[in-house]
PDB file of C-alpha atoms and ligand atoms in Angstrom:
ATOM      1  CA  MET A 211       3.781  11.114  15.875  1.00  0.00           C
ATOM      2  CA  THR A 212       1.913   9.666  12.823  1.00  0.00           C
ATOM      3  CA  ARG A 213       2.076   6.730  11.809  1.00  0.00           C
ATOM      4  CA  LEU A 214      -0.700   5.494   8.938  1.00  0.00           C
ATOM      5  CA  LEU A 215      -1.269   2.741   6.900  1.00  0.00           C
ATOM      6  CA  ILE A 216      -3.639   3.268   3.787  1.00  0.00           C
ATOM      7  CA  MET A 217      -4.956   0.056   1.983  1.00  0.00           C
ATOM      8  CA  GLY A 218      -6.957  -0.802  -0.649  1.00  0.00           C
ATOM      9  CA  PRO A 219      -7.148  -2.649  -3.977  1.00  0.00           C
ATOM     10  CA  PRO A 220      -4.601  -1.837  -6.866  1.00  0.00           C
ATOM     11  CA  GLY A 221      -6.337   1.027  -8.971  1.00  0.00           C
ATOM     12  CA  ALA A 222      -7.878   2.393  -5.837  1.00  0.00           C
ATOM     13  CA  GLY A 223      -5.647   5.371  -6.027  1.00  0.00           C
ATOM     14  CA  LYS A 224      -3.903   4.886  -2.991  1.00  0.00           C
ATOM     15  CA  GLY A 225      -0.441   6.226  -4.563  1.00  0.00           C
ATOM     16  CA  THR A 226      -1.826   9.529  -5.226  1.00  0.00           C
ATOM     17  CA  GLN A 227      -3.578   9.843  -2.355  1.00  0.00           C
ATOM     18  CA  ALA A 228      -0.517   8.814   0.066  1.00  0.00           C
ATOM     19  CA  GLN A 229       1.461  11.310  -1.349  1.00  0.00           C
ATOM     20  CA  LEU A 230      -1.149  13.836  -0.512  1.00  0.00           C
ATOM     21  CA  VAL A 231      -1.862  12.957   2.796  1.00  0.00           C
ATOM     22  CA  ALA A 232       1.839  12.405   3.529  1.00  0.00           C
ATOM     23  CA  ASP A 233       2.749  15.925   2.441  1.00  0.00           C
ATOM     24  CA  TYR A 234      -0.492  17.173   4.948  1.00  0.00           C
ATOM     25  CA  PHE A 235       0.902  15.529   7.965  1.00  0.00           C
ATOM     26  CA  GLY A 236       4.576  16.158   7.032  1.00  0.00           C
ATOM     27  CA  ILE A 237       5.364  12.541   7.005  1.00  0.00           C
ATOM     28  CA  PRO A 238       7.048  10.373   4.072  1.00  0.00           C
ATOM     29  CA  ALA A 239       4.843   8.036   1.969  1.00  0.00           C
ATOM     30  CA  ILE A 240       6.476   4.786   1.848  1.00  0.00           C
ATOM     31  CA  SER A 241       5.294   2.804  -1.254  1.00  0.00           C
ATOM     32  CA  THR A 242       6.621  -0.400  -1.184  1.00  0.00           C
ATOM     33  CA  GLY A 243       5.608  -0.609  -4.609  1.00  0.00           C
ATOM     34  CA  ASP A 244       7.481   2.458  -5.536  1.00  0.00           C
ATOM     35  CA  ILE A 245      10.650   0.772  -4.039  1.00  0.00           C
ATOM     36  CA  PHE A 246      10.183  -2.638  -6.082  1.00  0.00           C
ATOM     37  CA  ARG A 247       9.564  -0.130  -9.240  1.00  0.00           C
ATOM     38  CA  ALA A 248      12.789   1.903  -8.399  1.00  0.00           C
ATOM     39  CA  ASN A 249      14.809  -1.250  -7.684  1.00  0.00           C
ATOM     40  CA  ALA A 250      13.825  -3.167 -10.922  1.00  0.00           C
ATOM     41  CA  SER A 251      14.495  -0.062 -12.956  1.00  0.00           C
ATOM     42  CA  GLU A 252      17.878   0.163 -11.670  1.00  0.00           C
ATOM     43  CA  GLN A 253      18.538  -3.983 -12.210  1.00  0.00           C
ATOM     44  CA  THR A 254      19.659  -4.352  -8.532  1.00  0.00           C
ATOM     45  CA  PRO A 255      19.417  -7.877  -7.304  1.00  0.00           C
ATOM     46  CA  LEU A 256      15.875  -7.029  -5.336  1.00  0.00           C
ATOM     47  CA  GLY A 257      14.910  -5.509  -8.330  1.00  0.00           C
ATOM     48  CA  ILE A 258      15.907  -8.333 -10.840  1.00  0.00           C
ATOM     49  CA  GLU A 259      13.723 -10.714  -7.763  1.00  0.00           C
ATOM     50  CA  ALA A 260      11.004  -8.502  -7.270  1.00  0.00           C
ATOM     51  CA  GLN A 261      10.623  -7.808 -11.249  1.00  0.00           C
ATOM     52  CA  ARG A 262       9.052 -11.604 -12.392  1.00  0.00           C
ATOM     53  CA  TYR A 263       6.356 -11.160  -9.436  1.00  0.00           C
ATOM     54  CA  MET A 264       5.370  -7.934 -10.172  1.00  0.00           C
ATOM     55  CA  ASP A 265       5.050  -8.876 -13.992  1.00  0.00           C
ATOM     56  CA  ALA A 266       2.819 -11.665 -12.921  1.00  0.00           C
ATOM     57  CA  GLY A 267       0.798  -9.273 -10.796  1.00  0.00           C
ATOM     58  CA  ASP A 268       1.579 -11.812  -7.718  1.00  0.00           C
ATOM     59  CA  TYR A 269       3.390 -10.720  -4.189  1.00  0.00           C
ATOM     60  CA  VAL A 270       6.441 -10.419  -3.834  1.00  0.00           C
ATOM     61  CA  PRO A 271       7.843 -13.267  -1.052  1.00  0.00           C
ATOM     62  CA  ASP A 272       7.151 -11.725   2.680  1.00  0.00           C
ATOM     63  CA  GLU A 273      10.755 -12.268   3.547  1.00  0.00           C
ATOM     64  CA  VAL A 274      11.974 -10.244   0.746  1.00  0.00           C
ATOM     65  CA  THR A 275       9.561  -7.284   1.397  1.00  0.00           C
ATOM     66  CA  ASN A 276       9.635  -7.282   5.080  1.00  0.00           C
ATOM     67  CA  ASN A 277      13.311  -6.716   5.105  1.00  0.00           C
ATOM     68  CA  MET A 278      13.047  -3.923   2.685  1.00  0.00           C
ATOM     69  CA  VAL A 279      10.529  -2.535   5.020  1.00  0.00           C
ATOM     70  CA  GLN A 280      12.464  -2.724   7.922  1.00  0.00           C
ATOM     71  CA  ASP A 281      15.425  -0.926   6.470  1.00  0.00           C
ATOM     72  CA  ARG A 282      13.345   1.712   4.865  1.00  0.00           C
ATOM     73  CA  LEU A 283      12.019   2.464   8.270  1.00  0.00           C
ATOM     74  CA  SER A 284      15.142   2.903  10.214  1.00  0.00           C
ATOM     75  CA  GLN A 285      15.773   5.638   8.134  1.00  0.00           C
ATOM     76  CA  PRO A 286      15.966   9.035  10.091  1.00  0.00           C
ATOM     77  CA  ASP A 287      13.161  10.682   7.681  1.00  0.00           C
ATOM     78  CA  ALA A 288      10.459   7.877   9.220  1.00  0.00           C
ATOM     79  CA  GLY A 289      11.317   8.750  12.915  1.00  0.00           C
ATOM     80  CA  ASN A 290       8.667  11.144  13.245  1.00  0.00           C
ATOM     81  CA  GLY A 291       6.089   9.083  11.438  1.00  0.00           C
ATOM     82  CA  PHE A 292       5.470   7.614   8.197  1.00  0.00           C
ATOM     83  CA  LEU A 293       2.302   6.418   5.703  1.00  0.00           C
ATOM     84  CA  LEU A 294       2.924   3.048   4.452  1.00  0.00           C
ATOM     85  CA  ASP A 295       1.403   2.509   0.901  1.00  0.00           C
ATOM     86  CA  GLY A 296       0.679  -1.038  -0.355  1.00  0.00           C
ATOM     87  CA  TYR A 297       2.397  -2.725   2.791  1.00  0.00           C
ATOM     88  CA  PRO A 298       1.400  -4.642   4.633  1.00  0.00           C
ATOM     89  CA  ARG A 299      -0.346  -7.053   2.457  1.00  0.00           C
ATOM     90  CA  THR A 300      -0.281 -10.336   4.178  1.00  0.00           C
ATOM     91  CA  LEU A 301      -0.831 -11.595   7.482  1.00  0.00           C
ATOM     92  CA  ALA A 302       2.956 -12.393   7.871  1.00  0.00           C
ATOM     93  CA  GLN A 303       3.508  -8.949   7.182  1.00  0.00           C
ATOM     94  CA  VAL A 304       1.067  -7.404   9.642  1.00  0.00           C
ATOM     95  CA  GLU A 305       2.615  -9.295  11.969  1.00  0.00           C
ATOM     96  CA  PHE A 306       6.335  -8.418  11.055  1.00  0.00           C
ATOM     97  CA  LEU A 307       5.269  -5.156  11.375  1.00  0.00           C
ATOM     98  CA  ASP A 308       3.839  -5.242  14.763  1.00  0.00           C
ATOM     99  CA  SER A 309       7.338  -6.633  16.031  1.00  0.00           C
ATOM    100  CA  VAL A 310       9.201  -3.737  14.316  1.00  0.00           C
ATOM    101  CA  LEU A 311       6.761  -1.339  15.632  1.00  0.00           C
ATOM    102  CA  ALA A 312       7.128  -3.066  19.178  1.00  0.00           C
ATOM    103  CA  ASP A 313      11.137  -2.907  19.214  1.00  0.00           C
ATOM    104  CA  GLN A 314      10.501   0.796  19.029  1.00  0.00           C
ATOM    105  CA  ASN A 315       7.878   0.909  21.204  1.00  0.00           C
ATOM    106  CA  ALA A 316       5.373   2.208  18.410  1.00  0.00           C
ATOM    107  CA  SER A 317       2.256   1.533  17.270  1.00  0.00           C
ATOM    108  CA  LEU A 318       0.094   2.270  14.299  1.00  0.00           C
ATOM    109  CA  GLU A 319      -2.183   5.508  14.644  1.00  0.00           C
ATOM    110  CA  HIS A 320      -4.740   4.570  11.797  1.00  0.00           C
ATOM    111  CA  VAL A 321      -5.318   2.504   9.332  1.00  0.00           C
ATOM    112  CA  ILE A 322      -7.262   4.243   6.095  1.00  0.00           C
ATOM    113  CA  GLU A 323      -9.053   1.919   3.798  1.00  0.00           C
ATOM    114  CA  LEU A 324      -9.990   3.275   0.425  1.00  0.00           C
ATOM    115  CA  VAL A 325     -13.402   1.745  -0.776  1.00  0.00           C
ATOM    116  CA  VAL A 326     -14.064   1.542  -4.407  1.00  0.00           C
ATOM    117  CA  ASP A 327     -16.299  -0.472  -6.627  1.00  0.00           C
ATOM    118  CA  GLU A 328     -14.266  -3.215  -8.814  1.00  0.00           C
ATOM    119  CA  GLU A 329     -15.461  -2.508 -12.358  1.00  0.00           C
ATOM    120  CA  GLU A 330     -14.251   1.109 -11.758  1.00  0.00           C
ATOM    121  CA  ILE A 331     -11.073  -0.074 -10.601  1.00  0.00           C
ATOM    122  CA  VAL A 332     -10.474  -2.240 -13.874  1.00  0.00           C
ATOM    123  CA  ALA A 333     -11.114   0.648 -16.051  1.00  0.00           C
ATOM    124  CA  ARG A 334      -8.908   2.715 -13.991  1.00  0.00           C
ATOM    125  CA  LEU A 335      -5.860   0.318 -13.942  1.00  0.00           C
ATOM    126  CA  LEU A 336      -6.518  -0.324 -17.940  1.00  0.00           C
ATOM    127  CA  LYS A 337      -6.388   3.609 -18.677  1.00  0.00           C
ATOM    128  CA  ARG A 338      -3.449   4.012 -16.214  1.00  0.00           C
ATOM    129  CA  ALA A 339      -1.538   0.774 -18.093  1.00  0.00           C
ATOM    130  CA  ALA A 340      -2.156   2.550 -21.454  1.00  0.00           C
ATOM    131  CA  GLU A 341      -0.936   5.886 -19.910  1.00  0.00           C
ATOM    132  CA  GLU A 342       2.414   4.733 -18.548  1.00  0.00           C
ATOM    133  CA  GLY A 343       3.139   1.742 -20.196  1.00  0.00           C
ATOM    134  CA  ARG A 344       3.712  -0.311 -16.897  1.00  0.00           C
ATOM    135  CA  THR A 345       4.220  -4.221 -17.720  1.00  0.00           C
ATOM    136  CA  ASP A 346       2.037  -5.491 -14.740  1.00  0.00           C
ATOM    137  CA  ASP A 347      -1.054  -4.068 -16.066  1.00  0.00           C
ATOM    138  CA  SER A 348      -2.499  -6.254 -19.023  1.00  0.00           C
ATOM    139  CA  GLU A 349      -5.868  -7.105 -18.482  1.00  0.00           C
ATOM    140  CA  GLU A 350      -4.951 -10.660 -17.193  1.00  0.00           C
ATOM    141  CA  VAL A 351      -2.614  -9.547 -14.653  1.00  0.00           C
ATOM    142  CA  ILE A 352      -5.235  -6.815 -13.576  1.00  0.00           C
ATOM    143  CA  ARG A 353      -7.690  -9.701 -13.072  1.00  0.00           C
ATOM    144  CA  ASN A 354      -4.990 -11.779 -11.342  1.00  0.00           C
ATOM    145  CA  ARG A 355      -3.837  -8.748  -9.154  1.00  0.00           C
ATOM    146  CA  LEU A 356      -7.091  -7.886  -8.148  1.00  0.00           C
ATOM    147  CA  HIS A 357      -7.977 -11.579  -7.058  1.00  0.00           C
ATOM    148  CA  VAL A 358      -4.718 -11.843  -5.130  1.00  0.00           C
ATOM    149  CA  TYR A 359      -5.796  -8.717  -3.151  1.00  0.00           C
ATOM    150  CA  GLN A 360      -9.059 -10.345  -2.404  1.00  0.00           C
ATOM    151  CA  GLU A 361      -7.983 -13.173  -1.134  1.00  0.00           C
ATOM    152  CA  GLN A 362      -4.639 -11.977   0.673  1.00  0.00           C
ATOM    153  CA  THR A 363      -4.730  -8.305   1.177  1.00  0.00           C
ATOM    154  CA  ALA A 364      -8.970  -7.633   2.060  1.00  0.00           C
ATOM    155  CA  PRO A 365      -9.006  -9.845   5.303  1.00  0.00           C
ATOM    156  CA  LEU A 366      -6.425  -7.485   6.790  1.00  0.00           C
ATOM    157  CA  THR A 367      -8.744  -4.406   6.945  1.00  0.00           C
ATOM    158  CA  ALA A 368     -10.889  -6.768   9.702  1.00  0.00           C
ATOM    159  CA  VAL A 369      -7.569  -7.251  11.851  1.00  0.00           C
ATOM    160  CA  TYR A 370      -7.137  -3.626  12.157  1.00  0.00           C
ATOM    161  CA  ALA A 371     -10.963  -2.791  12.548  1.00  0.00           C
ATOM    162  CA  GLU A 372     -10.970  -5.490  15.788  1.00  0.00           C
ATOM    163  CA  ARG A 373      -8.133  -3.290  16.613  1.00  0.00           C
ATOM    164  CA  GLY A 374     -10.000  -0.070  16.583  1.00  0.00           C
ATOM    165  CA  LEU A 375      -7.660   1.306  13.613  1.00  0.00           C
ATOM    166  CA  LEU A 376      -9.586   1.034  10.287  1.00  0.00           C
ATOM    167  CA  LEU A 377     -11.149   4.475   8.920  1.00  0.00           C
ATOM    168  CA  ARG A 378     -13.004   3.505   5.820  1.00  0.00           C
ATOM    169  CA  VAL A 379     -13.239   5.988   3.197  1.00  0.00           C
ATOM    170  CA  ASP A 380     -14.903   6.369   0.056  1.00  0.00           C
ATOM    171  CA  GLY A 381     -12.155   6.554  -2.738  1.00  0.00           C
ATOM    172  CA  LEU A 382     -14.690   7.605  -5.616  1.00  0.00           C
ATOM    173  CA  GLY A 383     -14.435  11.227  -6.605  1.00  0.00           C
ATOM    174  CA  HIS A 384     -11.928  13.520  -7.276  1.00  0.00           C
ATOM    175  CA  VAL A 385      -8.289  13.500  -5.979  1.00  0.00           C
ATOM    176  CA  GLU A 386      -8.138  16.395  -3.826  1.00  0.00           C
ATOM    177  CA  GLU A 387     -12.308  15.190  -2.634  1.00  0.00           C
ATOM    178  CA  VAL A 388     -11.302  11.885  -1.603  1.00  0.00           C
ATOM    179  CA  ALA A 389      -7.954  13.495  -0.034  1.00  0.00           C
ATOM    180  CA  ALA A 390      -9.713  15.688   1.895  1.00  0.00           C
ATOM    181  CA  ARG A 391     -11.812  13.185   3.223  1.00  0.00           C
ATOM    182  CA  VAL A 392      -8.751  11.034   4.389  1.00  0.00           C
ATOM    183  CA  GLU A 393      -7.561  13.747   5.972  1.00  0.00           C
ATOM    184  CA  ASN A 394     -10.744  14.943   7.834  1.00  0.00           C
ATOM    185  CA  ALA A 395     -11.126  11.147   8.956  1.00  0.00           C
ATOM    186  CA  ILE A 396      -7.981  11.081  10.477  1.00  0.00           C
ATOM    187  CA  THR A 397      -8.192  14.583  12.088  1.00  0.00           C
ATOM    188  CA  ALA A 398     -11.657  13.715  13.489  1.00  0.00           C
ATOM    189  CA  ASN A 399     -10.317  10.521  15.040  1.00  0.00           C
ATOM    190  CA  SER A 400      -7.100  11.521  16.504  1.00  0.00           C
TER     191      SER A 400
HETATM  192  P1  AMP B 231       1.978  -1.360  -5.901  1.00  0.00           P
HETATM  193  O1  AMP B 231       2.147  -0.657  -7.115  1.00  0.00           O
HETATM  194  O2  AMP B 231       1.759  -1.226  -4.637  1.00  0.00           O
HETATM  195  O3  AMP B 231       0.295  -2.035  -6.479  1.00  0.00           O
HETATM  196  O4  AMP B 231       2.377  -2.906  -5.787  1.00  0.00           O
HETATM  197  C1  AMP B 231       3.362  -3.158  -7.487  1.00  0.00           C
HETATM  198  C2  AMP B 231       3.798  -4.414  -7.219  1.00  0.00           C
HETATM  199  O5  AMP B 231       4.524  -4.506  -6.272  1.00  0.00           O
HETATM  200  C3  AMP B 231       2.746  -6.042  -6.547  1.00  0.00           C
HETATM  201  O6  AMP B 231       1.937  -6.211  -7.469  1.00  0.00           O
HETATM  202  C4  AMP B 231       3.794  -6.685  -5.732  1.00  0.00           C
HETATM  203  O7  AMP B 231       4.151  -7.653  -7.095  1.00  0.00           O
HETATM  204  C5  AMP B 231       4.635  -5.943  -5.628  1.00  0.00           C
HETATM  205  N1  AMP B 231       4.383  -5.337  -3.944  1.00  0.00           N
HETATM  206  C6  AMP B 231       4.491  -4.124  -3.690  1.00  0.00           C
HETATM  207  N2  AMP B 231       4.070  -4.055  -2.459  1.00  0.00           N
HETATM  208  C7  AMP B 231       3.951  -5.738  -1.931  1.00  0.00           C
HETATM  209  C8  AMP B 231       3.972  -6.035  -0.743  1.00  0.00           C
HETATM  210  N3  AMP B 231       3.381  -5.480   0.648  1.00  0.00           N
HETATM  211  N4  AMP B 231       4.104  -7.292  -0.424  1.00  0.00           N
HETATM  212  C9  AMP B 231       4.111  -8.450  -1.874  1.00  0.00           C
HETATM  213  N5  AMP B 231       4.540  -7.420  -3.016  1.00  0.00           N
HETATM  214  C10 AMP B 231       4.417  -6.223  -3.060  1.00  0.00           C
END
């Protein structure tokens, strides 16, 4: 049973790494950002609500996000473990996830933190915005997303470090190199 989280600033390559690492361990990668984007493009009520926060680089309210994650984790494919990408991002989300897992008599095994330099991140995000035409990736919005991350999410790594769950991994390098570092860190600590 492998229950993992991957954390790191926007642009650290979380999504790509989450997919590779989840495939390696045979568990689903669950990205809250992807779920919000899919809902936004289908114009569901959830997507319409989430869109305005995403466009500004702000977080979707905890209650909305928590309900969505609870629903996703109750689906059968998450029963054998999962890798959450982009959740939790606030202390309230950490506490909510704790309670969802406690209800299932389950707990997290590892929390991976991808460590990347800030200038590198801004460069990556601007490149991705140009390639994908993401509406949440103008330079102003990117700076806001980084600011929100530093303020609300970066402190959460200390919470998981205190629980002995945090694995810090250098996020710079080729995609396969970074994935191998993550997989090795998990295997060495399991
Ligand atoms: P991501 O693709 O993970 O960077 O997420 C894109 C956007 O979705 C974020 O900038 C937020 O607006 C929203 N989002 C994703 N995950 C969360 C979360 N755990 N809490 C609040 N908002 C989120």
